[in-house]
XYZ file of C-alpha atoms in Angstrom:
343
model
C -31.117 -52.528 23.813
C -27.731 -52.524 22.105
C -27.276 -48.791 22.500
C -27.990 -49.023 26.225
C -25.479 -51.904 26.781
C -22.865 -49.796 24.823
C -23.711 -46.859 27.010
C -23.233 -48.755 30.346
C -19.926 -50.199 29.075
C -18.535 -46.663 28.464
C -19.946 -44.903 31.610
C -19.210 -47.592 34.129
C -22.320 -46.962 36.198
C -25.579 -45.011 35.769
C -28.150 -44.516 38.352
C -31.364 -42.338 38.349
C -33.615 -40.804 41.057
C -35.963 -37.817 41.271
C -35.744 -37.480 37.597
C -31.946 -36.878 37.696
C -29.230 -39.165 36.360
C -25.926 -39.924 38.047
C -22.882 -41.292 36.086
C -19.835 -42.664 37.746
C -16.564 -43.407 35.868
C -13.129 -43.852 36.557
C -10.504 -41.248 35.624
C -9.276 -41.656 32.091
C -12.236 -43.661 30.786
C -14.877 -42.401 28.395
C -18.139 -41.294 29.838
C -21.706 -41.138 28.113
C -24.079 -38.474 29.496
C -27.488 -39.682 28.458
C -30.208 -37.352 27.178
C -33.296 -38.499 25.065
C -36.806 -37.095 24.546
C -39.529 -39.404 25.657
C -41.250 -38.861 22.384
C -38.368 -40.093 20.502
C -38.960 -37.443 17.841
C -36.417 -36.529 15.321
C -34.250 -33.668 16.436
C -31.810 -33.399 13.611
C -33.119 -29.908 12.828
C -33.577 -28.791 16.415
C -31.500 -26.959 19.003
C -30.018 -28.410 22.028
C -27.377 -27.144 24.376
C -25.046 -29.103 27.064
C -23.522 -27.022 29.649
C -21.600 -27.803 32.929
C -22.411 -26.129 36.272
C -24.842 -23.857 34.510
C -22.214 -21.736 32.507
C -19.495 -23.783 30.820
C -20.324 -24.686 27.288
C -19.866 -28.323 26.518
C -21.752 -29.063 23.431
C -24.081 -26.840 21.318
C -26.009 -28.217 18.406
C -28.136 -26.190 15.995
C -29.682 -27.793 12.794
C -26.439 -29.708 12.101
C -23.887 -26.956 13.224
C -22.000 -27.647 16.355
C -18.567 -27.164 18.003
C -16.769 -30.024 16.127
C -17.641 -28.552 12.648
C -16.693 -24.764 13.235
C -19.059 -23.380 15.658
C -17.120 -21.232 18.297
C -17.657 -20.915 21.869
C -16.784 -24.360 23.494
C -15.132 -24.186 26.880
C -11.249 -24.948 26.283
C -11.584 -27.649 29.029
C -13.525 -29.812 26.645
C -12.139 -28.973 23.240
C -11.516 -32.029 21.237
C -13.044 -34.353 23.829
C -16.770 -34.172 23.289
C -18.899 -35.538 20.500
C -22.443 -36.546 20.011
C -24.189 -39.577 18.278
C -25.377 -38.188 14.832
C -27.226 -41.268 13.811
C -29.146 -41.258 17.123
C -30.620 -37.893 16.473
C -33.500 -39.209 14.455
C -34.570 -41.216 17.508
C -34.463 -38.108 19.819
C -31.325 -39.149 21.496
C -28.902 -36.221 22.054
C -26.532 -37.995 24.427
C -22.878 -36.986 24.295
C -19.758 -38.810 25.060
C -16.709 -37.133 27.017
C -13.563 -38.840 26.243
C -10.467 -39.370 28.576
C -12.314 -38.039 31.639
C -10.417 -36.025 34.201
C -11.332 -35.356 37.837
C -12.134 -31.780 36.921
C -14.848 -33.019 34.650
C -16.923 -34.050 37.689
C -19.897 -31.760 38.209
C -23.555 -31.112 37.250
C -24.445 -31.157 33.609
C -27.738 -29.986 31.759
C -29.082 -31.033 28.383
C -31.553 -28.198 27.167
C -34.019 -27.971 24.386
C -34.678 -24.116 24.499
C -36.991 -24.078 21.510
C -39.233 -26.930 22.419
C -42.669 -26.299 23.677
C -42.933 -26.900 26.490
C -39.091 -26.351 27.113
C -37.314 -29.432 28.363
C -34.136 -29.654 30.447
C -32.428 -32.764 31.908
C -29.960 -32.816 34.549
C -27.050 -35.350 34.736
C -24.429 -35.564 37.563
C -20.856 -36.840 36.607
C -18.586 -38.270 39.042
C -15.155 -39.198 37.976
C -13.254 -41.342 40.544
C -9.770 -40.415 41.248
C -7.114 -42.962 40.450
C -3.590 -42.735 41.874
C -0.649 -42.422 39.499
C 2.488 -40.229 39.017
C 1.327 -36.649 38.439
C 4.789 -35.023 39.086
C 4.683 -33.170 35.636
C 0.956 -32.426 35.856
C 0.452 -30.783 39.215
C 2.409 -28.193 40.973
C 3.294 -29.338 44.397
C 3.211 -32.930 43.611
C 5.970 -34.726 45.487
C 9.199 -35.510 43.636
C 10.734 -39.129 44.037
C 11.926 -39.407 47.572
C 15.539 -40.023 48.526
C 16.580 -43.057 50.377
C 19.893 -43.416 52.549
C 21.437 -46.014 54.759
C 21.725 -44.313 58.190
C 23.197 -47.141 60.423
C 23.953 -50.791 60.706
C 22.957 -52.183 64.183
C 22.478 -55.531 65.966
C 18.741 -54.981 65.139
C 19.134 -54.554 61.402
C 19.781 -51.888 58.915
C 18.391 -48.481 59.646
C 17.078 -46.835 56.458
C 15.843 -43.192 55.920
C 13.373 -41.667 53.383
C 13.276 -37.978 52.813
C 10.476 -36.042 50.998
C 11.150 -32.429 50.090
C 8.733 -29.546 49.233
C 5.457 -31.371 48.750
C 2.056 -29.687 48.641
C -0.602 -30.704 49.988
C 0.734 -32.693 52.755
C 1.525 -36.211 51.764
C 1.633 -39.606 53.664
C 4.845 -41.479 53.696
C 5.400 -45.232 54.441
C 7.889 -47.971 54.004
C 6.830 -51.185 52.178
C 8.586 -54.349 51.374
C 8.609 -55.717 47.922
C 5.089 -57.292 48.252
C 3.721 -54.038 49.189
C 3.235 -54.790 52.822
C 3.604 -51.737 55.175
C 6.642 -51.939 57.560
C 6.707 -50.685 61.021
C 8.570 -47.345 61.185
C 9.430 -44.479 63.655
C 7.362 -41.472 64.021
C 7.830 -39.151 60.905
C 9.662 -35.871 61.373
C 7.522 -33.229 59.707
C 8.376 -29.619 59.099
C 6.544 -26.955 56.884
C 8.106 -24.077 54.973
C 6.094 -21.557 52.983
C 3.157 -23.912 52.639
C 5.423 -26.982 51.738
C 6.186 -29.938 53.627
C 9.387 -31.797 54.401
C 9.105 -35.164 55.762
C 11.613 -37.688 57.216
C 10.868 -41.286 58.007
C 13.030 -43.941 59.317
C 12.738 -47.734 59.637
C 14.872 -50.684 60.631
C 14.669 -53.564 58.189
C 15.975 -57.140 58.554
C 16.963 -59.763 55.971
C 14.198 -60.884 53.412
C 14.171 -62.971 50.185
C 14.886 -60.112 48.104
C 16.319 -57.344 50.458
C 14.294 -54.809 48.531
C 12.324 -52.069 50.237
C 10.219 -49.132 48.977
C 9.561 -45.671 50.259
C 5.903 -44.630 49.008
C 4.658 -41.147 48.915
C 0.908 -40.489 48.443
C -1.077 -37.130 48.154
C -4.727 -38.206 48.329
C -6.156 -34.796 47.493
C -4.494 -34.712 43.967
C -4.293 -38.472 43.311
C -0.557 -38.447 43.163
C 1.602 -41.447 44.170
C 5.424 -41.802 43.725
C 8.080 -44.068 45.393
C 11.726 -45.058 45.348
C 13.187 -48.339 46.225
C 16.571 -49.766 47.533
C 18.027 -53.323 47.309
C 20.446 -54.135 50.304
C 23.420 -56.491 49.736
C 23.616 -59.600 51.856
C 26.700 -58.539 53.452
C 24.932 -55.696 55.451
C 22.915 -58.250 57.215
C 26.074 -60.293 57.873
C 27.685 -57.316 59.719
C 24.429 -56.820 61.795
C 24.934 -60.414 63.126
C 28.637 -59.822 63.963
C 27.782 -56.666 65.738
C 25.065 -58.522 67.720
C 27.631 -61.115 68.842
C 30.121 -58.635 70.042
C 27.561 -56.740 71.896
C 26.246 -59.808 73.646
C 29.633 -60.949 74.738
C 30.526 -57.580 76.141
C 27.098 -57.340 77.907
C 27.710 -60.827 79.304
C 30.965 -59.738 80.968
C 29.512 -56.633 82.441
C 26.453 -58.571 83.745
C 29.015 -61.040 85.336
C 30.766 -58.291 87.152
C 27.518 -57.019 88.526
C 26.496 -60.315 89.792
C 29.911 -60.821 91.376
C 29.513 -57.519 93.249
C 26.018 -58.479 94.306
C 27.148 -61.849 95.776
C 29.930 -60.081 97.646
C 27.377 -57.634 99.155
C 25.288 -60.484 100.232
C 28.154 -62.346 101.792
C 29.105 -59.155 103.819
C 25.462 -58.350 104.769
C 25.055 -61.963 106.156
C 28.521 -61.705 108.016
C 29.872 -64.746 106.179
C 32.732 -62.398 105.341
C 33.718 -59.901 107.916
C 35.242 -56.701 106.470
C 37.396 -54.488 108.588
C 39.892 -51.855 107.567
C 43.026 -51.424 109.645
C 43.820 -47.925 110.518
C 46.820 -46.604 108.590
C 47.063 -49.883 106.642
C 46.915 -47.953 103.480
C 49.858 -45.694 104.135
C 52.894 -46.345 106.273
C 54.615 -43.415 107.877
C 58.127 -44.201 106.304
C 56.239 -44.427 102.910
C 57.428 -47.975 102.294
C 55.429 -51.089 101.567
C 56.874 -54.527 102.522
C 55.183 -57.640 101.144
C 56.653 -59.619 103.856
C 55.082 -57.290 106.421
C 51.753 -57.749 104.831
C 51.897 -61.486 105.053
C 52.880 -61.338 108.607
C 49.786 -59.544 109.374
C 47.803 -62.670 108.413
C 49.719 -64.460 111.177
C 49.196 -61.734 113.924
C 49.198 -63.097 117.508
C 45.875 -63.105 119.503
C 45.119 -59.883 120.998
C 45.760 -58.012 117.866
C 43.153 -56.964 115.269
C 40.616 -59.740 114.103
C 42.110 -62.323 111.672
C 40.863 -62.095 108.099
C 40.559 -64.765 105.628
C 43.160 -65.227 102.992
C 40.318 -64.674 100.376
C 39.635 -61.214 101.757
C 43.274 -60.266 102.148
C 43.829 -61.255 98.517
C 40.836 -59.061 97.381
C 42.224 -56.160 99.280
C 45.699 -56.454 97.759
C 44.022 -56.638 94.219
C 41.904 -53.519 94.928
C 44.795 -51.271 95.943
C 45.316 -49.990 92.462
C 41.632 -48.810 92.384
C 41.021 -47.275 95.810
C 42.715 -47.166 99.234
C 41.004 -48.627 102.288
C 40.449 -46.371 105.107
C 37.980 -46.620 108.105
C 35.093 -45.602 105.927
C 35.953 -47.654 102.851
C 34.367 -50.908 102.153
C 35.947 -53.951 100.724
C 32.918 -54.612 98.498
C 33.130 -51.125 96.837
C 36.915 -51.730 96.201
C 36.166 -55.014 94.546
C 33.342 -53.663 92.420
C 35.375 -50.819 91.136
C 38.119 -53.283 90.368
C 35.995 -55.538 88.380
C 34.940 -52.428 86.315
C 38.683 -51.473 85.944
C 39.728 -54.742 84.520
C 36.755 -54.975 82.139
């Protein structure tokens, strides 16, 4: 009972079905692969052989001689990591322990008693669960630490950019706040050169309690994860507020000009203001303009052109610097252009 509890603690999870055993363990943990004769007979002088996928030599025992005390032939992948339980051999227990498991240790193992009559072979499946960690110095193609730059400061916040260069296999990239929450970002820009991926991802951030943001790069196929972070000063977010105020003020002025022009159009359309242009009013033959002559036009006697209101005449005068009134010119067009001109 004590041996079984120890075995469960080391392996993490053991299940059996159809005569085979399945062992699941987290990467980096030790795993026990169980193998015992049902007769529980002493096997200290017997021969048993552990192999992986039918060919790799894991542990070979022959009457006390094995790979850990001088016997050659063990696969280099398992050198120094596999051992048996010497005191358990008298009970027919030939289980082995694989220390510091790797993802590449996953596979099908066999425990073979070639000299027993009848011959007995036990099958065990080992599954090593991948854990994400920084594997930059272990695996070729693992993404290096991404670079972070400040692209712009707008009224919406601070625009940040994360760049990943030369990663393989293709990674996923995302922005996170300090608590690890995923931040909304633009569509990533991805390019591929010679089988390696280059990715750029931008996001706009606003002020938080810490102003700290992370760019996280993850490659699921190889269990690699790496990140960079940036802490933004408070002043950057103060600048975004100032820009927003200026933009809002200018936008209000433009909107006001548009509304004024629309009102004038409505007044003309409803004939509350009658607009007519005097032929030749824009240019006199002698090339001279007389303010007094213009004012006299307001007091023209009956029978001449229709009288215009003082408001209309004033608008025409103010518009002269923008456009000239001819028969096809409309006062509202002039005034709208004038409003844009003074803005």
